[in-house]
Short mmCIF file of C-alpha atoms in Angstrom, two decimals:
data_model
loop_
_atom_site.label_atom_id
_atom_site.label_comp_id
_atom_site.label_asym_id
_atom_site.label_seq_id
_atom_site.Cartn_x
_atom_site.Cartn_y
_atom_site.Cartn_z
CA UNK A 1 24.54 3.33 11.05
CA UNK A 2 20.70 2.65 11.46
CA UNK A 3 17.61 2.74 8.83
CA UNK A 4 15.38 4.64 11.01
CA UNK A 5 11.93 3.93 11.13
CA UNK A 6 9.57 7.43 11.50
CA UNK A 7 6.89 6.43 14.64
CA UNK A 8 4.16 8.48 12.48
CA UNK A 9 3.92 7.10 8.92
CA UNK A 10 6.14 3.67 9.85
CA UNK A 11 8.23 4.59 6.40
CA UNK A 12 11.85 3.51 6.73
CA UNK A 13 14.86 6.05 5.85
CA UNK A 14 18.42 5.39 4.76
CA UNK A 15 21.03 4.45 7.03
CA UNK A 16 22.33 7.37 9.38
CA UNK A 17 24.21 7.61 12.78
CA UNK A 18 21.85 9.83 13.70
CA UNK A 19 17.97 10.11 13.52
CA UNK A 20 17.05 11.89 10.80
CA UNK A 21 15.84 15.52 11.14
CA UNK A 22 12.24 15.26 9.44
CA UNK A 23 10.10 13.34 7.87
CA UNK A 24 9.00 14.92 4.60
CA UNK A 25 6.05 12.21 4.43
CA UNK A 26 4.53 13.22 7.50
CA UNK A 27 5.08 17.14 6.74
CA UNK A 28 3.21 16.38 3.44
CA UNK A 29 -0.33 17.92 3.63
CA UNK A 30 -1.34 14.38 3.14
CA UNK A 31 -0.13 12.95 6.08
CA UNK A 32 0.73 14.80 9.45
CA UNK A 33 3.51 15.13 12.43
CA UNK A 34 2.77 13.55 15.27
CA UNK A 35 1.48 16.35 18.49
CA UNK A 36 4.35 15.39 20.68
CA UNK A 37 6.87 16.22 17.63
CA UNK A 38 8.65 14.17 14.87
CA UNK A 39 9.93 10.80 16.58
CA UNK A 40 11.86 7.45 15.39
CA UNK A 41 12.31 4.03 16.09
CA UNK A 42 14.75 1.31 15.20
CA UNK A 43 13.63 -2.13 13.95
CA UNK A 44 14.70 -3.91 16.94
CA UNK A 45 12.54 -1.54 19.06
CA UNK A 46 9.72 -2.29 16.88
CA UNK A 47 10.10 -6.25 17.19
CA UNK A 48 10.47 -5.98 20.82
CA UNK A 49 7.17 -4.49 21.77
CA UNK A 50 5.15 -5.75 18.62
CA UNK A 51 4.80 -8.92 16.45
CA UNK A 52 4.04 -10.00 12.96
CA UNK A 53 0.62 -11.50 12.13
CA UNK A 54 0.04 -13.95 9.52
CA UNK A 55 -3.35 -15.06 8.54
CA UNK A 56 -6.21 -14.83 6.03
CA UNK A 57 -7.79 -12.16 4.97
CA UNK A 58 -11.05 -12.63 2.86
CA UNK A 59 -8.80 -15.71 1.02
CA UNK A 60 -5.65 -14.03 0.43
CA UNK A 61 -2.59 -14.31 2.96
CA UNK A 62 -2.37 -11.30 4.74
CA UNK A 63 0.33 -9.65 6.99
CA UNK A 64 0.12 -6.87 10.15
CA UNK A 65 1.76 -5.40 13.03
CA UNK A 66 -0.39 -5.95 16.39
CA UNK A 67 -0.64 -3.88 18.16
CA UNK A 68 -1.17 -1.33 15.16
CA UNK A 69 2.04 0.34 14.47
CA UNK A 70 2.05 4.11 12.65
CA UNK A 71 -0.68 4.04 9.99
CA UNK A 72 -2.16 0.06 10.46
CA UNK A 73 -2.06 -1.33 7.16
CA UNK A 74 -1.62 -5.08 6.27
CA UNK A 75 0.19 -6.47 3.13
CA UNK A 76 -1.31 -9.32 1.12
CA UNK A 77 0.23 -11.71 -0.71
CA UNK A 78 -0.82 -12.00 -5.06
CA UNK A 79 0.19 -15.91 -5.27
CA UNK A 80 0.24 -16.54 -9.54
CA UNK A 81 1.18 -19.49 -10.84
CA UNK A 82 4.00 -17.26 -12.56
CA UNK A 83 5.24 -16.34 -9.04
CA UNK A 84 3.94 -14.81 -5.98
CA UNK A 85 4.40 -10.72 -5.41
CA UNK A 86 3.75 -9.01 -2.05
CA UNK A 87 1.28 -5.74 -2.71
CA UNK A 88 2.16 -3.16 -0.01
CA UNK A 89 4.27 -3.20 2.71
CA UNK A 90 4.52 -3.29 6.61
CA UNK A 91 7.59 -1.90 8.99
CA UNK A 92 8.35 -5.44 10.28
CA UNK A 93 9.80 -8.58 8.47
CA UNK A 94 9.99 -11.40 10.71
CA UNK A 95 11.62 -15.20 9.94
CA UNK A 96 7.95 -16.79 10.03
CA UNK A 97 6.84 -14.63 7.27
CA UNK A 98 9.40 -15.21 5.04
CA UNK A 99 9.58 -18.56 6.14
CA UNK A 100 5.58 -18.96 4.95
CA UNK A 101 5.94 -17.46 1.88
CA UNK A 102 8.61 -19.80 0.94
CA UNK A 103 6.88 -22.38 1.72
CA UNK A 104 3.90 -21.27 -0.81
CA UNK A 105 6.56 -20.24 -3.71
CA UNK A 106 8.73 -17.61 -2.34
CA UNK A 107 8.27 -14.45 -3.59
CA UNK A 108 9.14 -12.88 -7.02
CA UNK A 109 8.39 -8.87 -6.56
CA UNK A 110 7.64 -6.43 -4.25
CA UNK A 111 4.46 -3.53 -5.82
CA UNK A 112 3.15 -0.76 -3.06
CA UNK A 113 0.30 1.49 -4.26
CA UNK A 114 1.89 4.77 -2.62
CA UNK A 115 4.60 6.37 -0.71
CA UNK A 116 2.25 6.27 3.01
CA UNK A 117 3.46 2.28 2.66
CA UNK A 118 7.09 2.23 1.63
CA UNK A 119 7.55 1.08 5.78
CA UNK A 120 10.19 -1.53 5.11
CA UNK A 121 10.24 -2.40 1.70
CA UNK A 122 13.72 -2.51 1.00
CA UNK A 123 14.14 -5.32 4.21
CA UNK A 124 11.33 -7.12 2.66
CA UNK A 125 13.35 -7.73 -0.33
CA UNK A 126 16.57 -8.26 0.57
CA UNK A 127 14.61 -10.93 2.65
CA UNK A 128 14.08 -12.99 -0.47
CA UNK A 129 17.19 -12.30 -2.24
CA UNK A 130 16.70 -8.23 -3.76
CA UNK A 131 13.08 -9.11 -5.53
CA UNK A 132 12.30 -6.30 -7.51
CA UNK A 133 9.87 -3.19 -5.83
CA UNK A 134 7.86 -1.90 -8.26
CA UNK A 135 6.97 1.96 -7.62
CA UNK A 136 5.46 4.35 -10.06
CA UNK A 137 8.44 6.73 -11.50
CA UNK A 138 5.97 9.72 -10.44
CA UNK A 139 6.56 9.53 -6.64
CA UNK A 140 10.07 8.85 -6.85
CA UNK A 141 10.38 12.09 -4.39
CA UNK A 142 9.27 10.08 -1.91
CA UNK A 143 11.52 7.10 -1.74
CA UNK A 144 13.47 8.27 1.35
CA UNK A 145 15.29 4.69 1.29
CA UNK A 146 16.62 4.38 -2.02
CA UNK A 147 18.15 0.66 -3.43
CA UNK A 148 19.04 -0.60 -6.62
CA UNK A 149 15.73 -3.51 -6.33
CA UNK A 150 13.64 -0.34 -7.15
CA UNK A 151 12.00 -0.39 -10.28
CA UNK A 152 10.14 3.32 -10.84
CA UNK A 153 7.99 2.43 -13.93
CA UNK A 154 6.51 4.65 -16.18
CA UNK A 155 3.10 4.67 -18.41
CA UNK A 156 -0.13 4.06 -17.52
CA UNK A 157 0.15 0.04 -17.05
CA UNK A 158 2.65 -2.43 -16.20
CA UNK A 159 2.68 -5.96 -16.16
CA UNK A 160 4.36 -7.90 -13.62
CA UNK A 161 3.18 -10.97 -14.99
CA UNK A 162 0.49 -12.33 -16.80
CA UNK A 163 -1.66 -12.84 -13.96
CA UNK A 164 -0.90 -9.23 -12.73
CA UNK A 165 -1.31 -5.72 -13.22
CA UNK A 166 0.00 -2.55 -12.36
CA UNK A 167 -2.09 0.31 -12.87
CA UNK A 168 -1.35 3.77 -12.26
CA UNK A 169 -4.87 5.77 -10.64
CA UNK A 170 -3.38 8.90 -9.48
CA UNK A 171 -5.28 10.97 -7.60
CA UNK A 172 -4.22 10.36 -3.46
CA UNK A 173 -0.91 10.83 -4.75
CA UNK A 174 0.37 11.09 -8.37
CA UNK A 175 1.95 8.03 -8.50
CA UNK A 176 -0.93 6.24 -6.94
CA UNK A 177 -1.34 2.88 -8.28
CA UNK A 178 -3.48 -0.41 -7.84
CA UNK A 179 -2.96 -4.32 -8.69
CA UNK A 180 -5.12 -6.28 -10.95
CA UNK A 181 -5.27 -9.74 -10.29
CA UNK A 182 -6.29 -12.58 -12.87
CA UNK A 183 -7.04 -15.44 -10.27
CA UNK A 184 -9.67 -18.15 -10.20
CA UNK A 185 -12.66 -17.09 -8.30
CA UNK A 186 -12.87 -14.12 -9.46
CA UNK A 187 -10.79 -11.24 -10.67
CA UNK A 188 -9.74 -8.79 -7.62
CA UNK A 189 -8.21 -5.36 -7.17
CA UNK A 190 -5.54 -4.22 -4.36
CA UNK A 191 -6.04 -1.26 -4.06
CA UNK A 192 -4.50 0.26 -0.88
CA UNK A 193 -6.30 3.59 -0.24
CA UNK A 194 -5.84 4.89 -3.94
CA UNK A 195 -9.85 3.02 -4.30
CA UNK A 196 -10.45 3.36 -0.54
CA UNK A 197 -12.94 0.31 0.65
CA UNK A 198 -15.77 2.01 3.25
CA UNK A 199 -17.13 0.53 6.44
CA UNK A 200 -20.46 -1.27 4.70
CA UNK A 201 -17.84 -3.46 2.53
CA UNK A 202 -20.27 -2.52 -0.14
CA UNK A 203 -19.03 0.77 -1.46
CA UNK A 204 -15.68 2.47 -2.02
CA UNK A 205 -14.41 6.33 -1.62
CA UNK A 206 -11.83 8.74 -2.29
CA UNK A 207 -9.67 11.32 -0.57
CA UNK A 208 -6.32 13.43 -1.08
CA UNK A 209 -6.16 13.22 2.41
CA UNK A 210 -7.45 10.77 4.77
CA UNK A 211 -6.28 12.15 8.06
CA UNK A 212 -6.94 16.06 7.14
CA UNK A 213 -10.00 15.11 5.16
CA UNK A 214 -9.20 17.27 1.85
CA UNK A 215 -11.37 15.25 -0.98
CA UNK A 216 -10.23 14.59 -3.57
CA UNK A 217 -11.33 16.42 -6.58
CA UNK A 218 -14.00 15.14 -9.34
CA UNK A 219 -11.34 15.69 -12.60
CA UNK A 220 -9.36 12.81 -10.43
CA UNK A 221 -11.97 10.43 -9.33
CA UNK A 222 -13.33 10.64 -13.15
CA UNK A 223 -9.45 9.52 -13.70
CA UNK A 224 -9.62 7.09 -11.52
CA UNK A 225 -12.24 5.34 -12.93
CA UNK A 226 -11.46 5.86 -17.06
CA UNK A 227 -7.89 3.95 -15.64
CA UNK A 228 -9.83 0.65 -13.89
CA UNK A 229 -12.88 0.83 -16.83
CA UNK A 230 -10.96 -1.80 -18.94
CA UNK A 231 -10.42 -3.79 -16.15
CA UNK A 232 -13.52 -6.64 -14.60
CA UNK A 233 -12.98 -7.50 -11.26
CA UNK A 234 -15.13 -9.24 -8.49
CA UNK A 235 -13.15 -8.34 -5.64
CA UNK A 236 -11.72 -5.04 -3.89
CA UNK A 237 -9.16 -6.11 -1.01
CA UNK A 238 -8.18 -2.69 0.42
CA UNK A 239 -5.87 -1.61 2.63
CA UNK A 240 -6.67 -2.54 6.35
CA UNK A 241 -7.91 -5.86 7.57
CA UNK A 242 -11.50 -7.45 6.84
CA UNK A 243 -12.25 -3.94 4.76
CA UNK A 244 -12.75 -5.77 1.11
CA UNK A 245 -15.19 -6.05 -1.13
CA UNK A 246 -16.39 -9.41 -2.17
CA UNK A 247 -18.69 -9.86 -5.19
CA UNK A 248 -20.36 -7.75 -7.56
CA UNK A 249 -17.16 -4.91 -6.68
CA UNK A 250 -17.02 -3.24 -10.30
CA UNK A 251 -20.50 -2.53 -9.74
CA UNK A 252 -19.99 -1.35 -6.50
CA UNK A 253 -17.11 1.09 -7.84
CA UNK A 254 -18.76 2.34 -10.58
CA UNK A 255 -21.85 3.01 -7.99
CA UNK A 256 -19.48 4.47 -5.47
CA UNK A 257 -17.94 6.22 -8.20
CA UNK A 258 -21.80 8.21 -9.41
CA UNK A 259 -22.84 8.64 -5.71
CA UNK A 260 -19.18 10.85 -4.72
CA UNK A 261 -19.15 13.15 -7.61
CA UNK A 262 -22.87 13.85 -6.44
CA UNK A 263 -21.89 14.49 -3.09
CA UNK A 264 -18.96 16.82 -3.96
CA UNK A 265 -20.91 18.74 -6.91
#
């Protein structure tokens, strides 16, 4: 029996003796099957021909698969002085990452803004022990690996601790959801693509689909931002590596905000 990983969307499936037959995430308008056909790969396949990164990104411990691996994103580490939570996830979990973050705190819960990041989740925490993986009860479809350290929360808001936030966006999927962040320095959000960070580091953007390019619609991006008004913040740490935005961020959202429902009007 194997947890298959799909070589598309890098999203982890319950154990089989077989591959599965699809991959309902990449068959999602959202997402997409590869040219050459729906494919797999096993975790030890993975491992052997890729590695785990650890290092900084923008002050906040990052992790990443090099070379990429199925849709590139990095995981950062929230460290609170109530306990440290991982905010998405990444298809590898490898005995110097865990090894770090236990050497910073361990880790207390798992929180990953959408369903295009689930990758290995459930590895990552029965790697510390079954932490909790908070997931918004409105994709629940979409957890193709299901375990009982999944928490699908309801409501608008959910607090993991006092230092951080769950909040539920919508819009790239329904579930969508970012982390606020209490930390000295300077509030942040992680915000996966849900807030999408742009190449000038200075503004942000939205889609329903990134890789078909559907936008997403103004009734949602108005949504978006009535969900992260009560909410200050300094800092947007997205969802790929060195695309954040440091300083002066709510002003750049609520900028970014105005100048896409002008463009899509």
């Amino acid at each position: 029996m194997t947890c298959f990983l799909c070589l598309q969307c890098g999203v982890q499936f319950a154990a089989t003796q077989e591959p599965p037959d699809r991959c309902p995430i990449c068959e999602d308008e959202r997402q997409f099957v590869r040219w050459e056909g729906q494919a797999w790969i096993t975790s030890q396949e993975l491992a052997d021909g890729h590695r785990l990164m650890v290092k900084d990104d923008a002050g906040v411990l990052a992790f990443g698969i090099e070379p990429r691996f199925a849709i590139g994103q990095r995981a950062l580490l929230a460290q609170t002085p109530h306990g440290n939570v991982l905010w998405d996830c990444i298809s590898m979990v490898s005995d110097e990452a865990v090894a770090e973050i236990n050497r910073l705190g361990g880790l207390t819960a798992i929180a990953i803004s959408h369903c295009h990041f689930y990758s290995a989740m459930v590895e990552w925490s029965e790697a510390f022990g079954g932490v909790p993986i908070y997931l918004h009860a409105d994709d629940r479809q979409w957890i193709l690996r299901p375990h009982k350290a999944i928490i699908s929360w309801e409501g608008e808001t959910c607090a993991i601790n006092p230092s951080l936030t769950l909040i539920r966006c919508g819009g790239h999927f329904a579930g969508s959801q970012v982390l606020h962040w209490k930390r000295d320095g300077g509030n942040a959000i992680l915000t996966g693509d849900t807030v999408q960070v742009t190449p000038t580091r200075r503004h942000v953007s939205f889609m329903y689909s990134y890789p078909n390019q559907i936008p997403l619609n103004a009734a949602a991006v108005r949504r978006i931002a009535a969900a992260l008004e009560p909410f200050q913040f300094d800092r947007i740490h997205g969802a790929w590596w060195n695309q954040n935005v440091i300083g002066d961020a709510k002003a750049a959202f609520d900028t970014s905000v105005a100048r896409y429902l002008r463009a899509i009007a």
